[in-house]
Coordinates of C-alpha atoms and ligand atoms in Angstrom, one line a residue:
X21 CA -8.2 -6.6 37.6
X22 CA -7.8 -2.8 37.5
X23 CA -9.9 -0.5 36.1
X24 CA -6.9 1.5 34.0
X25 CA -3.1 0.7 34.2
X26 CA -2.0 1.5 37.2
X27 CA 1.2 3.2 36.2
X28 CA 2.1 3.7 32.9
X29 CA 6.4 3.4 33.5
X30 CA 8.5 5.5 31.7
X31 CA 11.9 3.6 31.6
X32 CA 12.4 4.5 28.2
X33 CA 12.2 8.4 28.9
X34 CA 13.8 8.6 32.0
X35 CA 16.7 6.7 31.0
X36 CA 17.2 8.2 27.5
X37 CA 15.7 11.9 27.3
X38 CA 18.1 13.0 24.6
X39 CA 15.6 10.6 22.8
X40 CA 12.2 11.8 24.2
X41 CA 10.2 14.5 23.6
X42 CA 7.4 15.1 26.2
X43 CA 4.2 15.5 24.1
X44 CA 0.3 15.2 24.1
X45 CA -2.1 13.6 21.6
X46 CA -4.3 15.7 19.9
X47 CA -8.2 16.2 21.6
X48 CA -10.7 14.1 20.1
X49 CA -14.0 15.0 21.0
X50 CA -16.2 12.2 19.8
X51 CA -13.7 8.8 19.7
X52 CA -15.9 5.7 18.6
X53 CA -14.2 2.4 19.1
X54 CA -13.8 0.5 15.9
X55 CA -12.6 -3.0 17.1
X56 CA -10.5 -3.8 20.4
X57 CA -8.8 -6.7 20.7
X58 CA -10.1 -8.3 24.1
X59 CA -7.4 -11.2 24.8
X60 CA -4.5 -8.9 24.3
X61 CA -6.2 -6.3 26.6
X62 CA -6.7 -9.2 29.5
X63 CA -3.1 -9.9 29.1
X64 CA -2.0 -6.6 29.8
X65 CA -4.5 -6.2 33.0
X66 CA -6.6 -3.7 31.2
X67 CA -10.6 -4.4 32.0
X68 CA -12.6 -4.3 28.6
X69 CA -15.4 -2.7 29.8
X70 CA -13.4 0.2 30.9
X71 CA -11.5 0.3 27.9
X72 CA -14.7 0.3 26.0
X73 CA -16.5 2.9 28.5
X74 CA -16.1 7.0 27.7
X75 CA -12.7 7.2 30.1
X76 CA -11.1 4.1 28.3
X77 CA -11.9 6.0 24.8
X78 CA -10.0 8.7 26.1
X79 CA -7.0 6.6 27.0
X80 CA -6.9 4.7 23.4
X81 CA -6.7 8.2 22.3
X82 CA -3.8 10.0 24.9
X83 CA -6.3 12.3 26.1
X84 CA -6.7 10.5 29.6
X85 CA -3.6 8.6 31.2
X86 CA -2.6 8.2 34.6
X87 CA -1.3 11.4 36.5
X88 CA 2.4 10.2 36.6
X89 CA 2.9 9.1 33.0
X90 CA 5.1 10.6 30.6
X91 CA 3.5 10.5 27.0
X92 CA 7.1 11.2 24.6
X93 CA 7.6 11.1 20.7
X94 CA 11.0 9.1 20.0
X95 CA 13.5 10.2 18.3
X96 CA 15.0 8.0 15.4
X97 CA 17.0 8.6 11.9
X98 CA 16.7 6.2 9.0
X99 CA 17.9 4.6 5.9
X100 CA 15.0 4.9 3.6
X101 CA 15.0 3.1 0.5
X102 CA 18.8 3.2 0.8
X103 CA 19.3 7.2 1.2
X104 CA 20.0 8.8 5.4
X105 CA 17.8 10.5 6.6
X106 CA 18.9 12.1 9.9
X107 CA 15.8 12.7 11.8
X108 CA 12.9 10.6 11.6
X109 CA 11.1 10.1 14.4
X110 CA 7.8 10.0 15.6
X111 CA 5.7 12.4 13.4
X112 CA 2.5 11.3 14.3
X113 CA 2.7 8.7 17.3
X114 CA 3.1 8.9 21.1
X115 CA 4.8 6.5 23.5
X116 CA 2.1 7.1 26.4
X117 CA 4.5 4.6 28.5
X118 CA 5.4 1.0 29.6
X119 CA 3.2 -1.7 31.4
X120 CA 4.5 -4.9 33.0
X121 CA 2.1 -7.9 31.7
X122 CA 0.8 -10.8 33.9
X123 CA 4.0 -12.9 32.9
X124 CA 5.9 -9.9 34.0
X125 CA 7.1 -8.7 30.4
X126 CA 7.6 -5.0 29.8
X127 CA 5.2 -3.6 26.7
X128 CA 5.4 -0.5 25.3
X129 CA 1.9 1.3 24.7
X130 CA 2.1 3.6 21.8
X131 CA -0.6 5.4 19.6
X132 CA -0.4 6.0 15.7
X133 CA -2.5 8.7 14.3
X134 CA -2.5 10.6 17.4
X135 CA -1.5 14.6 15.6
X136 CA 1.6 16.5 14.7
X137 CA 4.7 15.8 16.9
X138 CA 8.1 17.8 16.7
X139 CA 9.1 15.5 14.1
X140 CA 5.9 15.8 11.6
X141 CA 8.1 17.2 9.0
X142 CA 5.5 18.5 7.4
X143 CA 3.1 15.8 8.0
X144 CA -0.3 16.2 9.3
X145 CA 0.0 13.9 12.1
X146 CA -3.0 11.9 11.2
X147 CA -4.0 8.5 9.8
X148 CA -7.1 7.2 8.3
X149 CA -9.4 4.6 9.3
X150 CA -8.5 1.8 6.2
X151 CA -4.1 1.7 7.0
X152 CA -5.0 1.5 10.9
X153 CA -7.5 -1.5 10.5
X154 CA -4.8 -2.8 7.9
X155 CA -2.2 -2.6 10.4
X156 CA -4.7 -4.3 13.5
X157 CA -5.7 -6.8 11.0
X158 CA -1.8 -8.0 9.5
X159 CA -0.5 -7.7 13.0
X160 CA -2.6 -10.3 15.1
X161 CA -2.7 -12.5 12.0
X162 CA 1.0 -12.6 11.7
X163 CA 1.0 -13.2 15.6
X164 CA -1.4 -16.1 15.4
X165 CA 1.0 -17.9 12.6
X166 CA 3.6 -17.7 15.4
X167 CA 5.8 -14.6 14.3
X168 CA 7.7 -11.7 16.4
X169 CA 5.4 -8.9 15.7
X170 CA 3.8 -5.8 17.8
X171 CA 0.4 -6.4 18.4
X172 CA -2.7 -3.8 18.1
X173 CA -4.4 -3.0 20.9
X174 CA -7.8 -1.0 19.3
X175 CA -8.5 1.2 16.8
X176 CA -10.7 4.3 17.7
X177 CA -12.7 6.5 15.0
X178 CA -11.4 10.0 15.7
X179 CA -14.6 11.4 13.8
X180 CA -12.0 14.1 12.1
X181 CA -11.3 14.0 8.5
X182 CA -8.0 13.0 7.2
X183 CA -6.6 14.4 4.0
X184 CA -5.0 12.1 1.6
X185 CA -6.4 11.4 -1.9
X186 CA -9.6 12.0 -1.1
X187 CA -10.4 13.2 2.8
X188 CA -11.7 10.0 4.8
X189 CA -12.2 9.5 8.3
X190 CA -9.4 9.4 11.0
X191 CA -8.6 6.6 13.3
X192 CA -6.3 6.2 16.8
X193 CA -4.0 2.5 16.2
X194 CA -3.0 1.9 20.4
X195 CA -0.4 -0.7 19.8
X196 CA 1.7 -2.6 21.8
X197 CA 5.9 -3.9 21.5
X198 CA 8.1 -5.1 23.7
X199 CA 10.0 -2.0 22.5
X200 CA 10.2 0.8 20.0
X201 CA 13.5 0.4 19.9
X202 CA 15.0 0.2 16.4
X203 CA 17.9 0.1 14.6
X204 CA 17.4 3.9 13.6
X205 CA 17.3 4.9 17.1
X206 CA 20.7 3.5 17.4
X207 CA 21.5 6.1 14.2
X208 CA 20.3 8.6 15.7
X209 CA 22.2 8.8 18.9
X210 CA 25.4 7.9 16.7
X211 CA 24.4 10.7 14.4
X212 CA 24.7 13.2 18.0
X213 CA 28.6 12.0 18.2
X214 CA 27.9 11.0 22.1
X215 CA 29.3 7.5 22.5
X216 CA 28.1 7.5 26.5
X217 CA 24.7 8.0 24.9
X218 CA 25.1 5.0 22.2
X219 CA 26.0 2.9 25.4
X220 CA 23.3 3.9 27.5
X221 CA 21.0 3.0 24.2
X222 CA 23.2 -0.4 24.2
X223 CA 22.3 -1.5 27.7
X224 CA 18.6 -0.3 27.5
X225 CA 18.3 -2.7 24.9
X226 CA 20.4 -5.5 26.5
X227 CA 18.5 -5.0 29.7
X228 CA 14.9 -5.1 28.1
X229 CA 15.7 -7.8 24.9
X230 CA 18.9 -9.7 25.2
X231 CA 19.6 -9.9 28.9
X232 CA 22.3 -13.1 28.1
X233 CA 24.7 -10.6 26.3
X234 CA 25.2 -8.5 29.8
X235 CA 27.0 -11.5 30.9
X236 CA 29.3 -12.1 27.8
X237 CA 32.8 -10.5 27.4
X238 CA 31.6 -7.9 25.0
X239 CA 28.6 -7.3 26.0
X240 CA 27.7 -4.7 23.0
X241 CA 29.2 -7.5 20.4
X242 CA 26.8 -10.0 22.0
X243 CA 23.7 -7.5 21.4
X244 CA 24.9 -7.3 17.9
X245 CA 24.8 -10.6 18.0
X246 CA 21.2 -11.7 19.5
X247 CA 20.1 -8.8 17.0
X248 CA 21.4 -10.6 14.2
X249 CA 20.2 -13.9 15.6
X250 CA 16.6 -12.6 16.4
X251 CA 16.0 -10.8 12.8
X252 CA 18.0 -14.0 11.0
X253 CA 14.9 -16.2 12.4
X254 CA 12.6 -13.4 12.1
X255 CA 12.5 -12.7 8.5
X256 CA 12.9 -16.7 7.9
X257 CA 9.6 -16.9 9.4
X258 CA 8.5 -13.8 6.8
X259 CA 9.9 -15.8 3.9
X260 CA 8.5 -19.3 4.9
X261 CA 4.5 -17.8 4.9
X262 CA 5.3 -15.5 1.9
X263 CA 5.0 -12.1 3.7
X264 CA 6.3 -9.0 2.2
X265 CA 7.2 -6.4 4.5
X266 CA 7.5 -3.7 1.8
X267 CA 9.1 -0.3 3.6
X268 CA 12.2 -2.5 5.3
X269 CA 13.5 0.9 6.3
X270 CA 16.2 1.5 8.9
X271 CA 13.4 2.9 10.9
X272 CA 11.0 0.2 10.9
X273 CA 13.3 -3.0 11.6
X274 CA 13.5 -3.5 15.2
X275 CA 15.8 -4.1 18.2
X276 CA 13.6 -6.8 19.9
X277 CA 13.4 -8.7 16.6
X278 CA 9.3 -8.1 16.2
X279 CA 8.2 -7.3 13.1
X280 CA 7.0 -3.3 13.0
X281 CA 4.7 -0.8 10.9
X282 CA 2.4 -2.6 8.5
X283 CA 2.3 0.1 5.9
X284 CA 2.5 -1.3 2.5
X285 CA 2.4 -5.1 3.1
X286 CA 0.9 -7.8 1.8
X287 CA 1.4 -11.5 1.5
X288 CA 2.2 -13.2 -1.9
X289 CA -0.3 -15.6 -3.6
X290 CA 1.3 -17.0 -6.4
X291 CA 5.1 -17.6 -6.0
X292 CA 7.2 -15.3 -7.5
X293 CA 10.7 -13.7 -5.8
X294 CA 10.0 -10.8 -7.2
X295 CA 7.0 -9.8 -6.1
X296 CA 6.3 -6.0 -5.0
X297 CA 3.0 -4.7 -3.9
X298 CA 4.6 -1.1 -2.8
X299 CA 3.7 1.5 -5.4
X300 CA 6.7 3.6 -4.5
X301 CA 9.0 0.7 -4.5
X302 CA 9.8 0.8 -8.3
X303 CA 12.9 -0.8 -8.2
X304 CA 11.9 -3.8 -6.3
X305 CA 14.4 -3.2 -3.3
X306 CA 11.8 -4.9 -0.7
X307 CA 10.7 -7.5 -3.1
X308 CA 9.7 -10.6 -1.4
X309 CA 13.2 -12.4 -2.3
X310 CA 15.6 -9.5 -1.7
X311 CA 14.4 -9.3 1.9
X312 CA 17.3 -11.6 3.6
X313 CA 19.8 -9.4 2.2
X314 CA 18.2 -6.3 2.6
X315 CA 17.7 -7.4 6.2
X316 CA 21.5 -7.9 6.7
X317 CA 22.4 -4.8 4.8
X318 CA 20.5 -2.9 7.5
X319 CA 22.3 -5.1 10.2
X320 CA 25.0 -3.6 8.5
X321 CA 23.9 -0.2 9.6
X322 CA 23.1 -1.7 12.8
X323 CA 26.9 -2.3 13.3
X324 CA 28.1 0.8 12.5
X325 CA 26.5 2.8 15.0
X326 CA 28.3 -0.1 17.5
X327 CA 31.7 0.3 16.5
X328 CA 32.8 2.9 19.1
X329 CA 31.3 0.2 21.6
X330 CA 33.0 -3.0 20.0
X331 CA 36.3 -1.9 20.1
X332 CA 38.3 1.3 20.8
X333 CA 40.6 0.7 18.0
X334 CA 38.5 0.9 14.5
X335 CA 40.1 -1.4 12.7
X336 CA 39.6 -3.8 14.8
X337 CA 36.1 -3.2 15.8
X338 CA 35.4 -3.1 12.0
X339 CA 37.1 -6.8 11.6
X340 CA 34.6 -8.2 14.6
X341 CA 31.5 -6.5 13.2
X342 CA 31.9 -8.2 9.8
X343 CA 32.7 -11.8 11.4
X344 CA 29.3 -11.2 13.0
X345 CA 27.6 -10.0 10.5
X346 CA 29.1 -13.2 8.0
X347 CA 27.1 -15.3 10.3
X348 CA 23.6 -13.6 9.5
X349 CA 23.3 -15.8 5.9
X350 CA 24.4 -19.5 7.6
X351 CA 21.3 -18.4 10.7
X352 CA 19.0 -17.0 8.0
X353 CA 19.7 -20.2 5.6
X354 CA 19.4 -22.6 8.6
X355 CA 16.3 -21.4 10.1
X356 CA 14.8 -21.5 6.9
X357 CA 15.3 -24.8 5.6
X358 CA 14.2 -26.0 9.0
X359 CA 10.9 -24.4 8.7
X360 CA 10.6 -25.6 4.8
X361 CA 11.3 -29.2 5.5
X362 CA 8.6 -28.8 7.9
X363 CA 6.3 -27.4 5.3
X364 CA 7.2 -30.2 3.7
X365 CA 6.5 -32.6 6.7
X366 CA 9.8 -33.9 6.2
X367 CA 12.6 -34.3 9.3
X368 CA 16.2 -33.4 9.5
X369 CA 16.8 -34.7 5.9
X370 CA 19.2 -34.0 3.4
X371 CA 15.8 -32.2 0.9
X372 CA 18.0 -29.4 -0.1
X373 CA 17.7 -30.4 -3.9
X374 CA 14.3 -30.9 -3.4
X375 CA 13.0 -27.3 -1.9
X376 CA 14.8 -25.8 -5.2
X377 CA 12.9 -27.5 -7.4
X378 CA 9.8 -27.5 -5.9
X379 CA 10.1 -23.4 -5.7
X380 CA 11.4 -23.4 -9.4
X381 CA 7.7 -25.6 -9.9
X382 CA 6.1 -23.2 -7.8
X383 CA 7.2 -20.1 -9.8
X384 CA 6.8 -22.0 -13.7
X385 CA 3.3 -22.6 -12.9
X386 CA 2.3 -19.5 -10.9
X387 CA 1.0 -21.4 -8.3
X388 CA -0.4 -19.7 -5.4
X389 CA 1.8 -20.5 -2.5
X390 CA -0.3 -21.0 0.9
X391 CA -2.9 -22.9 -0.8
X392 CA -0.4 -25.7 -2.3
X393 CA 1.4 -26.2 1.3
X394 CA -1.8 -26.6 2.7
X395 CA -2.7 -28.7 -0.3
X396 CA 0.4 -31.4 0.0
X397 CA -0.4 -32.3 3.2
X398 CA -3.9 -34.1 1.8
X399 CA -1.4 -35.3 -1.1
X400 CA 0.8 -36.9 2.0
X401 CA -2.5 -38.4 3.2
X402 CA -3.0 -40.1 -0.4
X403 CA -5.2 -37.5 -2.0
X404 CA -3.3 -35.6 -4.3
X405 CA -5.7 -33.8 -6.6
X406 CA -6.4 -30.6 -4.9
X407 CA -2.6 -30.1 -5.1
X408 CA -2.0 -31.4 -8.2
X409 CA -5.3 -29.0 -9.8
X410 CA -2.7 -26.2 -9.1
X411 CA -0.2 -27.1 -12.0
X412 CA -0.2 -26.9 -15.5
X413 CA 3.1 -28.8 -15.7
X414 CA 1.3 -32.2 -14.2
X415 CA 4.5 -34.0 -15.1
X416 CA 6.4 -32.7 -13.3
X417 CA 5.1 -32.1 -10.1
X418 CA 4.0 -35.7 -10.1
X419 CA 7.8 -36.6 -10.8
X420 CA 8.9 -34.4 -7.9
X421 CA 6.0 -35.7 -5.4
X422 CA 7.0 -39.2 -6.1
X423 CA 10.6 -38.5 -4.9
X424 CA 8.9 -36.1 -1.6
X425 CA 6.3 -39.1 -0.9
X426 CA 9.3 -41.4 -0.8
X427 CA 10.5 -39.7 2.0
X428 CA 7.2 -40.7 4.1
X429 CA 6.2 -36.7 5.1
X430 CA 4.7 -36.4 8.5
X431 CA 0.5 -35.1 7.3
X432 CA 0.3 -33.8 11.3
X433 CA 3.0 -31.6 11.0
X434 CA 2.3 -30.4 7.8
X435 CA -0.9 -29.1 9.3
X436 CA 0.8 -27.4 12.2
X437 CA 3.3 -25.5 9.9
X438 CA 0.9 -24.4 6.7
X439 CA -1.7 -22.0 7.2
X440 CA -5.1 -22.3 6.1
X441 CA -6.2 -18.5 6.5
X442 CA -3.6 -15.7 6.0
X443 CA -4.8 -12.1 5.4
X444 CA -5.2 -12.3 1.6
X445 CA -5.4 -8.9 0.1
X446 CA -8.9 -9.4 -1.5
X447 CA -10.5 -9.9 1.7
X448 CA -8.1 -7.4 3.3
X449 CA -9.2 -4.7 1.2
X450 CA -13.0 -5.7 1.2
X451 CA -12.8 -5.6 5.1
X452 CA -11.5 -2.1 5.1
X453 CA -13.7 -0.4 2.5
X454 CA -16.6 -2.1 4.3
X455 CA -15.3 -0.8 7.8
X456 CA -14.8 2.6 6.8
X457 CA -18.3 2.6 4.8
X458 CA -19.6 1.5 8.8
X459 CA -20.1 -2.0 8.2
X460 CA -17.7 -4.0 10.2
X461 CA -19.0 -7.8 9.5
X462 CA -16.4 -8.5 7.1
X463 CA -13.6 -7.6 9.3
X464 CA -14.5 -9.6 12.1
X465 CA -15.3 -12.2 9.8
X466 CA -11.8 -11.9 8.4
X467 CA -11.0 -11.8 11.7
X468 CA -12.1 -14.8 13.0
X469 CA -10.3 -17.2 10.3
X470 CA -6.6 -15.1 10.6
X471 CA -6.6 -15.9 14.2
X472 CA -6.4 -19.1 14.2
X473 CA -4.7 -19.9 11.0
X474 CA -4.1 -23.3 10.8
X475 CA -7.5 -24.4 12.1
X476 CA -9.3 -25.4 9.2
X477 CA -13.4 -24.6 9.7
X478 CA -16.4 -24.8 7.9
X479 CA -18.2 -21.6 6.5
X480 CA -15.0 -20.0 5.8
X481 CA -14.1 -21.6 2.4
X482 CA -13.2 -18.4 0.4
X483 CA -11.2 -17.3 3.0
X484 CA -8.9 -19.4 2.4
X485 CA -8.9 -19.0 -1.7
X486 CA -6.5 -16.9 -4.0
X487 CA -7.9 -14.1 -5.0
X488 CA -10.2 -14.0 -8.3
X489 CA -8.6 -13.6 -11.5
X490 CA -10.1 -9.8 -11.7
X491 CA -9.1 -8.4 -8.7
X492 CA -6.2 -7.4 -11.0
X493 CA -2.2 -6.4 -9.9
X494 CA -2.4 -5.5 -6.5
X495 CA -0.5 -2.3 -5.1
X496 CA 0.0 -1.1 -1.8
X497 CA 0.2 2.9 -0.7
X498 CA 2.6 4.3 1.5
X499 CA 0.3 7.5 1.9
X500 CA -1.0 5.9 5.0
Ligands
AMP9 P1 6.6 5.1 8.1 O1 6.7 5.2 6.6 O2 5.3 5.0 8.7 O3 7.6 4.2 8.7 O4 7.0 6.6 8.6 C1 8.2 7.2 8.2 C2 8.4 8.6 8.9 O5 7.3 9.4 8.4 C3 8.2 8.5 10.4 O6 9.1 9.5 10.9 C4 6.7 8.9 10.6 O7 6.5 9.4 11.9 C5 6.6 9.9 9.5 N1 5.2 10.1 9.1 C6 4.4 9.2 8.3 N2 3.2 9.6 8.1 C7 3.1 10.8 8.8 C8 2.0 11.8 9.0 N3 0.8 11.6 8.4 N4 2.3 12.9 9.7 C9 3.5 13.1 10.2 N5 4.5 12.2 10.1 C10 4.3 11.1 9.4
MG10 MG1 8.1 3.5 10.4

C-alpha cells in the first residue's frame, strides 16, 4: 500500500483549462483530524496511518501533495433558486486531483473549506466545523442506504476561527466523486459561446460516466440521455427514504448522477410533501415532493447548453431534446414504484391504488415515515401493533393492511429495502454541537448505526426514534 498517492492525475485540468484555475489551499498551521473515514481511505490506496501522521494532515488540508499535481478551482455558473447566475464556481474548495481506485475507478479528491479562490465573491473561503461533519455524516449514511452520492474522506480542525453568526472553529471536508462535473459546468462553457469547448466538456463526461453513449449515433443525445436516466433513478432513491436535498441548484446536481453538497438537508420524519427544512427556501421550491420536477426542470437546463451538439439545425435539436427530456417522468415514475412495492415487500404487482392511499394515510395521521416502513415488515410477520401505534385513524389503516396482507408481502425484503437508522436531525444536530464543543462520542455513535442502516442492533434504540415532540420545527442554514 503506498504511503501517499502516488500521482494525483489531472485529467480534468489538462483537458479542460478554460475551466481550471491553478490555486493553493490556504496554510494551516495546527490541522487536528476530526474523524477519517478508514474503509473509504483503503479503497483509494491511502494508508491510514499516514493520513493520520503530521504529512497526511497536511495533505487533507492542500498544503502537501505530490510534486506533479495540479491543485485547480472549477469553474461553474448556476440556476439558483430559479435566477442565472453566470459564475459560480469554486469559492472556497480545491480539486487537488484524480486517483484511480483498486477497482480501477477514477475519483476526484477535492477539499471544502480550504480559503478564498478566484471565485469567492466575496466569501471568506472558509467553513465551520458543524456543516463539514454534517456533510461527512449525511454523505456515508446516504452511501450505506445504497444511493449515488460523493463520499467524505476526513474532516480536519483548521484551529482558525470562522465568522458566521457567531465565530466558531474551522474545518477542512477532503471528499471524494467520481466527478465534479455538473450540470453548471456545462453552463458555463455554453455561457463562453465556444461550442468546441461544450464538446470537449461533452466527451470528458462521456469518457469518465457514460462510456455506452460514445458508441451511439448521437453520441451527445445519448449523454443527455444516461444523464437523464442516472438522476431519474437518483432522486427516486431520494424520494423513496424521504431525503430532502434542499439547495437543488443548477450547481449542485451532478453529471455522474451522485448526489452533491449537503448544505441544508435533512430527511423527513413525519410524511408530508411539503416539507422544507431550508430557512432561505421560503417558497418551498425544494420541498420534498417538488423534487422530481425540479430535477427535470434542471435537466432542462442540462439540454440547453447541448443543443449546438444535438443538432446543427435548432429547431430540430430543440424537438429531440424535449422527446428526451419527456422520458424523465415515465423513468422517474418507474423506478419509483419499483422501489415502493419493495417497501412494501410486494412484487411486480398492479399496488398502484394502494401506494396512494397508504401516502394519503401516511400524511392524515402525521406518521413518521422510516419508522412505519420498518414497522410493516413486523405487521407482515403477524405483529401489527408497533405499526398500527402510529395512527390515530386505526380504521383505516387496518382496512388498507387487510387488502396489502392479502397480497402475501415478502418480511425479508422488507428488511433489506427500509432502513432502521437514517441520520435523523435530532441526533444530527446533537452530534455536531457535541463535536465542535470536543466531544466526539456522539458522532461516532451516530456513526455506527447510519452505516449500516438496515441492520437492526441492540443499544441503539433511540437512534432509530422520531425526534421528541420538543425538539420543535426544524430549519436548516445555508450560511455554511
Ligand atoms: P453552495 O451553496 O455550497 O452550493 O455554494 C454556492 C456557491 O457559493 C459556490 O460558488 C460556492 O463556492 C460559493 N460559496 C459558498 N460558501 C462560500 C464561502 N464561505 N466562501 C466563498 N465562496 C462560498
Ligand atoms: Mg454547491
Amino acid at each position: 500500500m503506498s504511503v501517499q498517492p502516488a500521482v494525483l492525475q489531472d485529467s480534468f485540468a489538462r483537458e479542460l483549462p478554460e475551466l481550471a484555475v491553478r490555486w493553493q489551499a490556504q496554510a494551516v498551521s495546527d490541522p487536528q483530524l476530526i474523524v477519517c473515514n478508514e474503509s473509504l481511505a483503503a479503497n483509494l490506496g491511502l494508508d491510514v496511518d499516514w493520513l493520520r501522521s503530521p504529512d497526511g494532515l497536511q495533505f487533507l488540508v492542500g498544503a502537501r501533495l505530490p510534486d506533479d499535481a495540479t491543485p485547480v478551482a472549477q469553474a461553474y455558473a448556476g440556476h439558483q433558486f430559479g435566477g442565472f447566475v453566470p459564475r459560480l464556481g469554486d469559492g472556497r474548495a480545491l480539486l487537488l486531483g484524480e486517483v484511480v481506485d483498486a477497482k480501477g475507478r477514477r475519483r476526484d479528491i477535492h477539499l471544502k473549506g480550504s480559503g478564498q479562490t478566484p471565485f469567492a465573491r466575496g466569501g471568506d473561503g472558509l467553513a465551520a466545523v458543524g456543516p463539514m461533519l454534517r456533510e461527512y455524516i449525511v454523505s456515508e449514511a446516504m452511501h450505506a442506504l445504497g444511493i449515488p452520492t460523493t463520499r467524505s474522506l476526513a474532516v480536519v480542525a483548521t484551529g482558525r476561527p470562522v465568522q458566521r453568526e457567531t465565530l466558531l472553529p474551522g474545518a477542512v471536508l477532503a471528499r471524494v466523486a467520481s466527478s465534479h462535473l455538473r450540470v453548471g459546468t456545462f453552463q458555463y462553457a455554453a455561457m463562453t459561446g465556444d461550442v468546441e469547448l461544450v464538446r470537449r466538456l461533452a466527451d470528458h463526461a462521456i469518457a469518465r460516466h457514460h462510456p455506452a453513449a460514445a458508441e451511439a449515433d448521437n453520441p451527445y443525445l445519448a449523454l443527455f440521455d444516461a444523464v437523464i436516466a442516472a438522476q431519474a433513478a437518483l432522486v427516486a432513491r431520494w424520494m423513496l427514504v424521504g431525503f430532502v436535498h434542499g439547495v437543488m441548484n443548477t450547481d449542485n446536481m451532478t453529471i455522474s448522477g451522485e448526489t452533491i453538497d449537503y448544505g441544508p438537508c435533512a430527511f423527513m420524519e413525519a410524511y408530508e410533501p411539503a416539507t422544507v427544512f431550508s430557512s432561505i427556501d421560503s417558497w418551498g421550491r425544494y420541498a420534498y415532493g417538488n423534487q422530481p420536477p425540479v430535477a427535470e426542470w434542471n435537466l432542462a437546463r442540462f439540454a440547453e447548453t447541448l443543443l449546438p451538439l444535438f443538432a446543427d439545425d435548432q429547431e430540430a435539436a430543440v424537438a429531440l431534446a424535449m422527446e428526451s427530456l419527456s422520458v424523465f417522468r415515465r423513468r422517474y415514475d418507474t423506478a419509483w414504484s419499483a422501489g415502493m412495492r419493495a417497501k412494501l415487500g410486494l412484487g411486480p404487482s398492479d399496488a398502484g391504488p394502494l401506494i396512494d392511499e397508504l401516502l394519503a394515510l401516511l400524511q392524515a395521521n402525521r406518521v413518521d415515515y422510516t419508522s412505519f416502513f420498518r414497522h410493516l415488515g413486523e405487521h407482515a410477520r403477524g405483529n401489527p401493533e408497533p405499526a398500527r401505534g402510529l395512527f390515530a385513524d386505526l380504521a383505516g389503516f387496518d382496512s388498507w393492511a387487510a387488502r396489502w396482507r392479502a397480497l402475501g408481502p415478502d418480511a425479508a425484503l422488507m428488511d433489506r429495502s427500509n432502513p432502521v437508522y437514517i441520520p435523523r436531525n435530532h441526533l444530527v444536530e446533537e452530534a455536531l454541537v457535541a463535536a465542535t464543543g470536543g466531544d466526539l462520542a456522539p458522532l461516532e455513535q451516530l456513526m455506527t448505526a447510519v452505516v449500516a442502516p438496515f441492520d437492526e442492533r441492540p443499544g441503539l434504540e433511540r437512534y432509530a426514534e422520531p425526534a421528541p415532540d420538543d425538539f420543535g420545527d426544524y430549519r436548516t442554514f445555508c450560511g455554511t
